[in-house]
PDB file of C-alpha atoms in Angstrom:
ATOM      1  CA  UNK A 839      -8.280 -16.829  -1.743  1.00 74.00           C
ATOM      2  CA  UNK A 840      -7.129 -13.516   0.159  1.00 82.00           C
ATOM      3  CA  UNK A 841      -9.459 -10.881  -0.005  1.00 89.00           C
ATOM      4  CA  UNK A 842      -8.358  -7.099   0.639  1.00 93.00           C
ATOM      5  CA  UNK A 843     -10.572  -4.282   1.687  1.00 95.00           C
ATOM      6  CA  UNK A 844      -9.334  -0.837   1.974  1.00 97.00           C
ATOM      7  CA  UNK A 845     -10.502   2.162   3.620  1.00 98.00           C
ATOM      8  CA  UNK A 846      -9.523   5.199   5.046  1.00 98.00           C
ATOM      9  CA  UNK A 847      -9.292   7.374   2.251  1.00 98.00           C
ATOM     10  CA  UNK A 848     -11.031  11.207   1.379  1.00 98.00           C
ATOM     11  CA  UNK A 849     -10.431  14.294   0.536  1.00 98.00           C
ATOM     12  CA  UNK A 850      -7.523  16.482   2.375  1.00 98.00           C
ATOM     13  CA  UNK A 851      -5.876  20.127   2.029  1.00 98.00           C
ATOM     14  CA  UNK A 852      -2.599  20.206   0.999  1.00 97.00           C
ATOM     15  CA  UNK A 853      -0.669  19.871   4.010  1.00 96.00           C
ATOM     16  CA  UNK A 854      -2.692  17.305   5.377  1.00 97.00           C
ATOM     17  CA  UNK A 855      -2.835  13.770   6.694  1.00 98.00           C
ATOM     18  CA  UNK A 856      -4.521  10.390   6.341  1.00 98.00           C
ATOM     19  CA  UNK A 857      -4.372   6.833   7.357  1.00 98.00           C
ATOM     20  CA  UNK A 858      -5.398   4.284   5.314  1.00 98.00           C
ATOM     21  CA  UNK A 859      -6.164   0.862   6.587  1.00 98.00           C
ATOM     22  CA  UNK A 860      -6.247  -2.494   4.342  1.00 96.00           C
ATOM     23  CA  UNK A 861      -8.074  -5.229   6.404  1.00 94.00           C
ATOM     24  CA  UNK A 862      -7.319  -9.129   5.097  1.00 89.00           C
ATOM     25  CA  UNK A 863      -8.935 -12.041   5.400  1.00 84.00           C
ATOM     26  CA  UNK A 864      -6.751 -14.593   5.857  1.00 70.00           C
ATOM     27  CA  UNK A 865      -3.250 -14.069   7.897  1.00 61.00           C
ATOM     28  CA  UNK A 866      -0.989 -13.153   4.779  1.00 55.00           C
ATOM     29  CA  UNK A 867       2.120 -11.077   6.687  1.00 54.00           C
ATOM     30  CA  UNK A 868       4.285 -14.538   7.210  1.00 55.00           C
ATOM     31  CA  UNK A 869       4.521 -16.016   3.500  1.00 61.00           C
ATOM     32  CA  UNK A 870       3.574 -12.526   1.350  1.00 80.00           C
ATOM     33  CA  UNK A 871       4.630  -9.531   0.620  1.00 89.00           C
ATOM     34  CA  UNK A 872       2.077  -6.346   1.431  1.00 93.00           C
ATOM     35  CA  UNK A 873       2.080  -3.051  -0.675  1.00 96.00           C
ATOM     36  CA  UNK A 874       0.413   0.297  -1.125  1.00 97.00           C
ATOM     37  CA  UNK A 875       0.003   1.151  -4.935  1.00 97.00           C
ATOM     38  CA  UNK A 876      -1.511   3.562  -6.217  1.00 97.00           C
ATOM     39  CA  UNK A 877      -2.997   4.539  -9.535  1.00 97.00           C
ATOM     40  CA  UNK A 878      -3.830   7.937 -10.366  1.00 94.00           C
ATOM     41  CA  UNK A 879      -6.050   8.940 -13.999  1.00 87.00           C
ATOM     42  CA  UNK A 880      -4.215   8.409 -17.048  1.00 87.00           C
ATOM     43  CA  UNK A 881      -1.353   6.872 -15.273  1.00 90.00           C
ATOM     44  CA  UNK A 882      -0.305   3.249 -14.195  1.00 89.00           C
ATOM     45  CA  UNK A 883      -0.092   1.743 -11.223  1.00 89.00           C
ATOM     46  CA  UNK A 884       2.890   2.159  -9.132  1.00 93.00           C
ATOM     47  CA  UNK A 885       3.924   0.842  -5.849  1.00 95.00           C
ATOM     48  CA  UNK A 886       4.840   3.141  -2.826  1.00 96.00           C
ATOM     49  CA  UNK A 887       5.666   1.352   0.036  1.00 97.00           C
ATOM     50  CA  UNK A 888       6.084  -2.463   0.723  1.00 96.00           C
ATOM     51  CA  UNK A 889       6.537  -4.620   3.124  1.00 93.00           C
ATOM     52  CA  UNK A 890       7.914  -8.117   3.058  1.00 90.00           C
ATOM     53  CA  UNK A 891       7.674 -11.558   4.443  1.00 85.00           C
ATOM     54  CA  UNK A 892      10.837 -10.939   6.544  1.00 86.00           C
ATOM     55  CA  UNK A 893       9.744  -7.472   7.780  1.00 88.00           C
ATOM     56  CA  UNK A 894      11.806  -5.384   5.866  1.00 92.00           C
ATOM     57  CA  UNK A 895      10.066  -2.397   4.660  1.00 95.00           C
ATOM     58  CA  UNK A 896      10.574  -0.574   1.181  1.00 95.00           C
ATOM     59  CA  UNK A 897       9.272   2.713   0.057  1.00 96.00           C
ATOM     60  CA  UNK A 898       9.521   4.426  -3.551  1.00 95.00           C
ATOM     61  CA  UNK A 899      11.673   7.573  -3.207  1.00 91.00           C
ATOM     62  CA  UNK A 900       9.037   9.680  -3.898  1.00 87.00           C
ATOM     63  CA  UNK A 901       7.243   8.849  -0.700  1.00 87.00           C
ATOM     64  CA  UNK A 902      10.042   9.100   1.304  1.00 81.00           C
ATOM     65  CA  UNK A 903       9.979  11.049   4.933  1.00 84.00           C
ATOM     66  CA  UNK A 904       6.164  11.421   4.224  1.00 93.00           C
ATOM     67  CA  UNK A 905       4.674   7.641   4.061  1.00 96.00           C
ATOM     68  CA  UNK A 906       5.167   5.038   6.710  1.00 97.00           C
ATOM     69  CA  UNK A 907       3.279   1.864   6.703  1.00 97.00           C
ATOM     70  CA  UNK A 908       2.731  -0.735   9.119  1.00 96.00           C
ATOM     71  CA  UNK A 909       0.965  -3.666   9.631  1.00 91.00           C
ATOM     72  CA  UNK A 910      -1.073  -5.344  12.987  1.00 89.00           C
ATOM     73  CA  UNK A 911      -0.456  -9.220  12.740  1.00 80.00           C
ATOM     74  CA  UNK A 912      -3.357  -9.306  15.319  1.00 83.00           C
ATOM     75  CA  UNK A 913      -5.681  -7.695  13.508  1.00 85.00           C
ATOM     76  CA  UNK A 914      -4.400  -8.857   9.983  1.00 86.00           C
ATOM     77  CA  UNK A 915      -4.439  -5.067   9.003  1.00 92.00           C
ATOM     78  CA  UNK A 916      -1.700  -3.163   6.906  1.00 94.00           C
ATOM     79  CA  UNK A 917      -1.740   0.417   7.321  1.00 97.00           C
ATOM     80  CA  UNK A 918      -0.447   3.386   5.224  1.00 98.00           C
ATOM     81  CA  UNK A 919       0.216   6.323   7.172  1.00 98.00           C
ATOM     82  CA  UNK A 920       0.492   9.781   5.104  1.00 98.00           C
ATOM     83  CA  UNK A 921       1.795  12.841   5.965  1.00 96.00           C
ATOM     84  CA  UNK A 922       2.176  16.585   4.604  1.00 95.00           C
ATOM     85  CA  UNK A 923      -0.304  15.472   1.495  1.00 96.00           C
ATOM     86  CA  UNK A 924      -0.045  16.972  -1.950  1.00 94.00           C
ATOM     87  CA  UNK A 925      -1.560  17.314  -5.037  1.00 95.00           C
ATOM     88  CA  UNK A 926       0.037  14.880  -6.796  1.00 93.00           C
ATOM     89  CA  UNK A 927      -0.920  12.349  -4.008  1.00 95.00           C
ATOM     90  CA  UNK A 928      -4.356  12.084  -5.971  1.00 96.00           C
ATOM     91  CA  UNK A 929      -5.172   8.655  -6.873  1.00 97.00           C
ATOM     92  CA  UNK A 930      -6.884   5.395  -5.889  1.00 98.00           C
ATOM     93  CA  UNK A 931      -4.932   3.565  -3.147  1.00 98.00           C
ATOM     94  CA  UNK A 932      -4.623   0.121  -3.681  1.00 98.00           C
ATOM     95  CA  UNK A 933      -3.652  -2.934  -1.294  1.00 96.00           C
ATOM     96  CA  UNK A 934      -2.223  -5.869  -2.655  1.00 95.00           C
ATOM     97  CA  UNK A 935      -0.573  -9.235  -1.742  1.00 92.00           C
ATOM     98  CA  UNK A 936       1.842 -11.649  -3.505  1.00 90.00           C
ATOM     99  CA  UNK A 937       2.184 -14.798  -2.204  1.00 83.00           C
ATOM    100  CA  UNK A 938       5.487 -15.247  -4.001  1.00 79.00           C
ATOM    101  CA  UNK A 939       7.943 -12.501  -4.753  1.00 79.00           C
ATOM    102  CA  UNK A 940      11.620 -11.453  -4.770  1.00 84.00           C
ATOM    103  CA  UNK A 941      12.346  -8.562  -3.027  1.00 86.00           C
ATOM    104  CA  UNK A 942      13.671  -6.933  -5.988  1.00 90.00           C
ATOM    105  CA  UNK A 943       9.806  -6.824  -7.108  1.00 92.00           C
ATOM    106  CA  UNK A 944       8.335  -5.497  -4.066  1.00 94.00           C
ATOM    107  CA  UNK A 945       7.318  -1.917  -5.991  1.00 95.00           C
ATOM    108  CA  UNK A 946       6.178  -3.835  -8.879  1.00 95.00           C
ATOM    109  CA  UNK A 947       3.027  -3.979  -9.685  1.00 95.00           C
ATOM    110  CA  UNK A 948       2.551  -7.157 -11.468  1.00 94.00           C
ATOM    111  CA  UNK A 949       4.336  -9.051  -8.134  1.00 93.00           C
ATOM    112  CA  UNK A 950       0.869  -8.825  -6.939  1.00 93.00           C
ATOM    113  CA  UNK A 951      -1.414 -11.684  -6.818  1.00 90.00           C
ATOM    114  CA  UNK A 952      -4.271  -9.988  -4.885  1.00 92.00           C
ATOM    115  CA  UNK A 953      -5.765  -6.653  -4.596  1.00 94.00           C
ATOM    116  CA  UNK A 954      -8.461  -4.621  -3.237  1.00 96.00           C
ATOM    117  CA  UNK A 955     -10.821  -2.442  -4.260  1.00 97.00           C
ATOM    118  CA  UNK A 956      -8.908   0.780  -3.646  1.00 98.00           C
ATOM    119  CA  UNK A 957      -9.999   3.637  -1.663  1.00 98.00           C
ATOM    120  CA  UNK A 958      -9.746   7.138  -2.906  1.00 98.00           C
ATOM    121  CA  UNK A 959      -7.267  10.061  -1.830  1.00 98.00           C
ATOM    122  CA  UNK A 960      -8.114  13.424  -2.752  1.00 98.00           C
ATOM    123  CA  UNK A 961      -5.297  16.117  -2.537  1.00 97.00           C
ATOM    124  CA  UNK A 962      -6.562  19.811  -2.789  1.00 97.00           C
ATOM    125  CA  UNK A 963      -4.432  23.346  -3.048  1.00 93.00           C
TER     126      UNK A 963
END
């Protein structure tokens, strides 16, 4: 079974950056797609940015010009990097894997098979 762990997360100033890692333990990046959902209180979980089994990358709209992520086949790591932070960043930041997907999916939340813990984001004025 793939198992995600996430870290990177805390608490920024508006304005501000962070880069959040998601570590797996088996090689996933050939035969899954990888995505960055978050979930912020009294809200569902929506996805941000994906990637996909054939490298192409997707990202919400919102997220646009501010969110890049990236993944080390090496190291078996997906990455979220986040720029110019806001308040409304503010959630838990999960990582999560779907072994089988259509591309039309990728932002979906229920596409995922896997997920990890989440790591926290924190967005101040």
């Amino acid at each position: 079974q793939v198992q995600l762990v996430e870290s990177g997360g805390g608490s920024v100033q508006a304005g501000g950056s962070l880069r959040l890692s998601c570590a797996a333990s088996t090689y996933t990046y050939v035969n899954s797609f990888m995505a960055w959902l978050p979930h912020a209180p009294a809200t569902e979980p929506e996805g941000v940015a994906a990637i996909l089994s054939d490298g192409t990358i997707l990202y919400a709209e919102s997220v646009k010009g501010g969110f890049t992520i990236s993944q080390d086949n090496a190291k078996n790591t997906l990455y979220l990097q986040m720029n110019s932070l806001k308040p409304e960043d503010t959630a838990m930041y999960y990582c999560a894997a779907a072994t089988h997907a259509a591309r039309w999916f990728a932002l979906t939340p229920s596409t995922y098979d896997y997920w990890g813990q989440g790591t926290q984001v924190t967005v101040s004025s």
